[in-house]
Amino acid sequence: MVKELNIPSRILMGPGPSDVDPRVLKAMATPMIGHMDPKFMTVMDEVMQLLRYVFQTENELTVAMSGTGSAGMETVFVNLLDPGDQVIVGVNGLFGERMVDVAERCGAEVIQIHANWGDVFTQEQIETALKNNPDVKFVALVHAETSTGALQPLEGLADIVHAHDALLILDAVTSLGGSPIKIDEMKVDACYSGTQKCLSAPPGLAPVTFSKRTLDVMENKKNKVQSWYLDLSMIRDYWGSERAYHHTAPISMNYALHESLRIIKEEGLENAFERHERLGKALHAGLEEMGLELHVDEKYRLPQLTAVRVPEGVNEAEVRQELLNNYSIEVGAGLGALKGKIWRIGLMGCSCKETNVVTLLGALEQILKDKGAKIRLGVAIEAATKVMFHKKVNE
Ligand SMILES: Cc1ncc(COP(=O)(O)O)c(C=O)c1O
């Protein structure tokens, strides 16, 4: 007999999924209804409305695609790119690499620009690539590179891209809801995200948003969208006023997203950004006070995902296992070029709370001490606490 599932309760402090509020889990137990039920149409309308709030956009085409963040990535590329189109892709981590792969599968001519894993792109670098490739139609960048913990500055970027008659595509899988991303103000043309990071819903939906400029591109696309499932010309008819059946929407996932977005709205986006910023800085302070090195320069450090270098002589996998087995804390391993060299500690959405910072620092200190790592003992939590409650103390 296969037994009933017996899943332990974890503290999710990896690169996602993040902890899910009990209200979201409860929403998933809401009765099943049909994907064409008028009540579900209301759910969809409200999901669109709330997504516009978190994306900070008026874009009409703002929907939750069925699938994880990678489906969001594919949605953007398959709907905008024609074979032979030139696209500049910024590669400074694993997800830039994935964008290259997806764009190439669309038959695009991909021009890669590179930065070290952990660095970001300068405006000059992007402008030079545009000048050298005058036929480029799109520039695609990762806003929050989850594989390295770096946050790409966006100020002024879209103006440069637009001045060269190209459009800006942005991966906001890890930034949406955690770091300021103002689609309209920053003039981002197409953006995709995922539900399991700072939105704190389970994985399974990919919010996407498209500017008016991209609608023209879609209308004038020479070739049929290569993916039937992700073809927005049909998906729009389901999410829009036509309500035409396309595929059976994942009903419970939409309930979950609806509730998680309501929670963000209740907190207020600005407050959510402040919480991520403050607790991210607190974690950074604690780790550094302990004597650990952070992988990303302070200027570009993501608050919601911190890459910490593994101290010499320490087996990184053993530390992760002990965190999981003894403390039920999940943190992430390094990927690609950073495999074995870093841990990735997430403070995303509901996981981004004071008690998690303290618990992680205490547990990590104890494990590293037992392993004989050269760290300073008894100082990390105090350093983090000072940053965490600094604002409140001064209020
Ligand atoms: C920046 C970024 N882009 C894309 C993805 C792909 O999302 P998913 O794993 O949900 O398909 C991830 C996942 O971690 C990510 O962090």
XYZ file of C-alpha atoms and ligand atoms in Angstrom:
411
model
C 0.000 0.000 0.000
C 1.275 3.421 -0.873
C 0.974 5.495 2.276
C -0.595 8.897 2.655
C 1.853 11.723 2.030
C 3.736 12.808 5.099
C 5.501 15.994 4.119
C 7.424 17.843 6.828
C 6.948 21.523 7.371
C 10.016 23.389 6.108
C 11.378 26.890 6.369
C 11.870 27.701 2.693
C 14.932 29.915 2.412
C 16.198 28.797 -0.948
C 15.783 30.295 -4.412
C 12.065 29.407 -4.437
C 9.511 28.127 -3.815
C 9.064 30.358 -0.808
C 6.770 29.781 2.155
C 3.085 30.049 1.367
C 0.689 31.865 3.675
C -1.984 29.552 5.200
C -4.588 31.836 3.604
C -3.234 30.832 0.185
C -3.333 27.121 1.024
C -6.902 27.573 2.249
C -7.824 29.342 -0.990
C -6.594 26.275 -2.884
C -9.148 24.173 -1.035
C -11.957 26.373 -2.409
C -14.494 24.218 -4.313
C -13.582 23.274 -7.861
C -15.603 25.025 -10.527
C -15.389 24.944 -14.295
C -12.946 27.035 -16.248
C -15.884 28.675 -18.113
C -17.981 29.281 -14.972
C -18.905 32.975 -14.664
C -17.558 32.873 -11.100
C -14.186 31.799 -12.426
C -14.299 34.635 -14.954
C -14.523 36.992 -11.976
C -11.486 35.290 -10.437
C -9.589 35.817 -13.700
C -10.611 39.477 -13.916
C -9.445 40.074 -10.367
C -6.174 38.220 -10.954
C -5.520 40.484 -13.967
C -6.379 43.566 -11.945
C -4.084 42.539 -9.069
C -1.280 41.596 -11.457
C -1.448 45.077 -12.962
C -1.018 46.392 -9.424
C 2.143 44.350 -8.719
C 3.605 44.997 -12.175
C 2.633 48.680 -11.733
C 1.187 48.849 -15.193
C -1.912 49.745 -17.125
C -1.077 47.138 -19.774
C -4.273 45.463 -20.825
C -2.494 42.271 -21.786
C -1.484 41.221 -18.272
C -2.389 37.609 -17.519
C -1.221 34.525 -15.640
C 0.034 31.898 -18.080
C -0.442 28.257 -17.103
C 3.016 26.957 -16.290
C 6.019 28.024 -14.228
C 8.346 30.978 -14.792
C 9.979 29.247 -17.761
C 6.571 29.177 -19.468
C 6.491 32.941 -18.977
C 9.905 33.190 -20.624
C 8.768 31.060 -23.571
C 5.521 33.045 -23.862
C 7.430 36.279 -24.371
C 9.873 34.869 -26.890
C 7.527 32.735 -28.998
C 4.959 35.524 -29.310
C 7.400 38.284 -30.239
C 10.227 36.688 -32.183
C 10.216 35.638 -35.817
C 12.948 33.405 -37.233
C 15.924 35.544 -38.206
C 15.093 38.370 -35.776
C 18.103 39.708 -33.944
C 17.945 39.800 -30.165
C 20.575 40.887 -27.664
C 20.539 38.718 -24.547
C 22.439 39.619 -21.391
C 24.114 36.545 -19.957
C 25.406 36.958 -16.409
C 23.929 33.807 -14.920
C 21.943 30.668 -15.604
C 18.692 32.395 -16.537
C 20.346 34.569 -19.165
C 21.687 31.332 -20.621
C 18.168 29.910 -20.616
C 16.873 32.962 -22.503
C 19.534 32.383 -25.164
C 18.390 28.780 -25.538
C 14.711 29.744 -25.791
C 15.375 32.568 -28.290
C 17.511 30.248 -30.443
C 14.720 27.677 -30.475
C 12.521 30.438 -31.954
C 15.030 30.711 -34.787
C 16.260 34.105 -33.624
C 19.764 35.342 -34.225
C 21.023 35.786 -30.696
C 23.727 38.285 -29.870
C 25.053 37.470 -26.428
C 26.602 40.074 -24.166
C 28.378 38.748 -21.125
C 29.181 39.828 -17.595
C 30.726 37.725 -14.836
C 28.272 35.679 -12.809
C 27.473 38.088 -9.974
C 28.061 41.276 -11.994
C 25.479 43.361 -13.878
C 25.477 45.133 -17.241
C 26.423 48.770 -17.657
C 24.354 51.042 -19.899
C 27.465 51.540 -22.060
C 27.761 47.797 -22.642
C 24.163 47.587 -23.816
C 24.422 50.730 -25.934
C 27.602 49.478 -27.618
C 25.925 46.178 -28.472
C 22.984 48.099 -29.964
C 25.280 50.372 -31.982
C 27.200 47.386 -33.299
C 24.004 45.613 -34.309
C 21.650 48.184 -35.844
C 19.032 45.593 -36.864
C 18.423 44.330 -33.344
C 14.724 44.150 -32.456
C 14.864 43.156 -28.782
C 17.103 43.401 -25.755
C 16.432 40.763 -23.091
C 17.773 41.011 -19.553
C 17.261 39.291 -16.230
C 16.242 41.811 -13.581
C 17.009 39.621 -10.564
C 19.466 36.829 -11.464
C 18.550 34.085 -9.009
C 21.620 32.030 -9.862
C 23.977 34.773 -8.631
C 22.003 37.182 -6.424
C 22.586 40.272 -8.600
C 20.021 42.994 -9.345
C 20.280 44.621 -12.771
C 19.766 48.421 -12.537
C 17.044 49.497 -14.969
C 17.062 53.284 -14.782
C 17.351 54.834 -18.233
C 17.801 51.476 -19.930
C 14.550 51.396 -21.882
C 15.260 54.845 -23.356
C 18.549 53.564 -24.757
C 16.881 50.449 -26.150
C 14.012 52.432 -27.677
C 16.394 54.996 -29.186
C 17.732 52.091 -31.248
C 14.236 50.996 -32.310
C 14.373 47.895 -30.151
C 12.118 46.654 -27.349
C 13.061 45.709 -23.794
C 12.215 42.229 -22.496
C 12.654 41.621 -18.789
C 12.790 38.505 -16.604
C 11.213 39.489 -13.276
C 10.726 35.978 -11.924
C 12.556 36.756 -8.685
C 12.016 40.508 -8.513
C 8.231 40.836 -8.856
C 6.775 41.734 -5.458
C 10.238 41.931 -3.847
C 12.167 44.695 -5.615
C 10.674 47.787 -7.235
C 9.687 47.060 -10.795
C 7.523 49.679 -12.438
C 6.683 48.391 -15.868
C 5.082 51.586 -17.195
C 7.433 54.089 -15.582
C 10.505 52.085 -16.617
C 9.010 51.581 -20.092
C 9.584 47.835 -20.076
C 7.915 46.273 -23.127
C 7.447 42.649 -22.125
C 7.953 41.095 -18.743
C 7.387 37.650 -17.220
C 7.496 36.282 -13.710
C 6.646 33.249 -11.586
C 4.382 32.732 -8.613
C 6.725 30.866 -6.259
C 9.183 33.606 -5.357
C 8.209 36.973 -3.871
C 4.518 36.484 -4.705
C 4.549 33.504 -2.324
C 2.070 31.294 -4.127
C 2.958 27.724 -5.125
C 4.772 27.260 -8.435
C 2.476 26.794 -11.418
C 1.563 30.135 -12.980
C 3.606 32.693 -14.883
C 2.377 36.293 -14.752
C 3.194 38.168 -17.965
C 2.583 41.709 -19.153
C 2.929 43.285 -22.605
C 3.069 46.960 -23.616
C 1.155 48.460 -26.553
C 4.401 48.494 -28.539
C 4.636 44.698 -28.314
C 1.005 44.293 -29.404
C 1.986 45.866 -32.740
C 4.869 43.403 -33.041
C 2.515 40.487 -32.389
C 0.046 41.773 -34.958
C 2.739 42.082 -37.618
C 4.422 38.782 -36.834
C 5.344 37.022 -40.069
C 5.199 33.452 -38.790
C 2.607 31.574 -36.811
C 3.505 31.430 -33.104
C 5.468 28.190 -32.865
C 3.759 27.078 -29.633
C 0.052 26.395 -29.765
C -0.223 26.280 -25.969
C 1.429 29.659 -25.393
C -0.054 31.537 -28.349
C -1.329 34.793 -26.870
C -3.639 35.501 -29.770
C -5.813 32.665 -28.449
C -5.004 33.057 -24.738
C -6.163 36.684 -24.980
C -9.559 35.555 -26.193
C -9.927 33.400 -23.092
C -8.772 36.053 -20.590
C -10.457 38.905 -22.495
C -14.101 39.726 -23.140
C -14.608 36.892 -25.669
C -14.092 34.206 -23.024
C -13.323 31.642 -25.698
C -12.111 28.274 -24.445
C -8.424 27.644 -25.084
C -7.223 25.178 -22.461
C -8.548 24.105 -19.075
C -7.155 26.730 -16.724
C -5.511 25.465 -13.517
C -8.377 26.614 -11.341
C -6.868 26.077 -7.867
C -3.608 27.726 -8.869
C -5.531 30.818 -9.860
C -7.324 30.776 -6.498
C -3.891 30.633 -4.855
C -2.479 33.496 -6.891
C -5.606 35.552 -6.286
C -5.172 35.216 -2.520
C -1.407 35.769 -2.523
C -1.871 38.964 -4.549
C -4.577 40.124 -2.176
C -2.125 39.644 0.694
C 0.484 41.770 -1.114
C -2.092 44.460 -1.806
C -3.099 44.483 1.859
C 0.521 44.935 2.920
C 1.132 47.471 0.149
C 3.811 47.020 -2.499
C 6.050 49.722 -1.044
C 5.920 48.074 2.377
C 6.759 44.707 0.815
C 9.777 46.259 -0.934
C 10.886 47.889 2.329
C 10.590 44.569 4.191
C 12.664 42.727 1.606
C 15.265 45.490 1.540
C 15.576 45.757 5.315
C 15.700 42.025 6.044
C 18.008 41.348 3.104
C 20.435 43.934 4.488
C 20.088 42.446 7.962
C 20.980 39.000 6.656
C 23.947 40.428 4.762
C 25.160 42.186 7.913
C 24.854 39.004 9.972
C 26.667 36.823 7.453
C 29.482 39.329 7.014
C 29.863 39.833 10.753
C 30.249 36.065 11.049
C 33.162 36.394 8.642
C 31.512 34.978 5.535
C 32.014 36.551 2.136
C 29.096 37.627 -0.044
C 29.431 36.952 -3.742
C 27.859 40.129 -5.147
C 29.065 43.711 -4.753
C 26.967 45.596 -2.208
C 25.642 47.992 -4.885
C 23.961 45.228 -6.884
C 23.066 42.788 -4.123
C 19.561 41.371 -4.235
C 17.783 41.537 -0.900
C 15.637 38.481 -1.614
C 18.449 36.152 -2.742
C 21.882 36.225 -1.175
C 24.830 34.322 -2.593
C 27.304 33.439 0.173
C 30.717 32.001 -0.608
C 31.396 28.630 1.018
C 34.364 29.011 3.401
C 37.504 27.055 2.561
C 37.578 23.466 3.700
C 33.797 23.275 4.152
C 31.711 20.827 2.137
C 28.813 22.946 0.863
C 26.401 20.033 0.341
C 26.892 18.745 3.901
C 25.972 22.136 5.340
C 22.776 22.278 3.257
C 21.901 18.737 4.323
C 22.371 19.578 7.996
C 20.291 22.713 7.669
C 17.521 20.615 6.127
C 17.753 17.543 8.353
C 18.417 19.202 11.706
C 16.659 22.537 11.335
C 14.204 21.907 8.473
C 15.642 24.931 6.652
C 16.050 24.760 2.886
C 18.729 26.861 1.227
C 19.924 26.540 -2.377
C 23.151 25.299 -3.904
C 25.198 27.156 -6.489
C 24.341 26.518 -10.132
C 26.506 26.294 -13.242
C 29.771 28.174 -12.792
C 29.025 28.684 -9.083
C 28.259 25.039 -8.257
C 29.950 24.026 -5.001
C 31.157 27.597 -4.419
C 28.137 29.373 -2.953
C 24.953 28.882 -1.001
C 21.888 30.769 -2.137
C 19.788 32.040 0.745
C 16.333 33.288 -0.106
C 14.198 35.787 1.778
C 11.239 35.866 -0.549
C 7.630 36.803 0.101
C 6.318 35.096 3.231
C 9.754 33.616 3.920
C 11.089 37.136 4.330
C 10.562 37.614 8.052
C 12.678 38.510 11.059
C 12.453 35.099 12.752
C 13.788 33.384 9.631
C 16.833 35.663 9.521
C 17.632 34.890 13.161
C 16.962 31.155 12.843
C 19.110 30.782 9.732
C 22.021 32.745 11.182
C 21.918 30.745 14.427
C 21.720 27.385 12.657
C 24.411 28.222 10.117
C 26.756 29.463 12.818
C 26.342 26.263 14.813
C 26.905 24.006 11.787
C 29.961 25.925 10.595
C 31.388 25.959 14.109
C 30.999 22.165 14.356
C 32.812 21.825 11.041
C 35.744 23.855 12.309
C 35.203 26.722 9.847
C 36.993 29.934 10.725
C 34.061 32.152 11.671
C 33.360 34.684 14.416
C 30.951 33.287 16.971
C 28.116 35.015 18.766
C 28.079 38.202 16.673
C 25.910 37.513 13.623
C 22.476 37.729 15.179
C 23.308 40.962 16.964
C 24.553 42.526 13.722
C 21.439 41.432 11.864
C 19.122 42.509 14.649
C 20.558 46.025 14.653
C 19.752 46.411 10.950
C 16.416 44.650 11.156
C 14.959 46.779 13.931
C 16.938 49.938 13.202
C 14.018 51.679 11.532
C 11.507 50.610 14.117
C 13.768 51.694 16.998
C 14.140 55.123 15.400
C 10.473 55.557 14.619
C 15.337 34.548 -12.850
C 14.584 33.292 -13.189
N 14.090 33.147 -14.429
C 13.408 32.042 -14.797
C 13.195 31.012 -13.896
C 12.456 29.796 -14.327
O 11.309 29.652 -13.564
P 10.668 28.217 -13.249
O 11.696 27.400 -12.556
O 9.512 28.592 -12.380
O 10.253 27.640 -14.539
C 13.694 31.119 -12.593
C 13.527 30.040 -11.633
O 14.145 29.974 -10.607
C 14.406 32.286 -12.247
O 14.891 32.443 -11.016
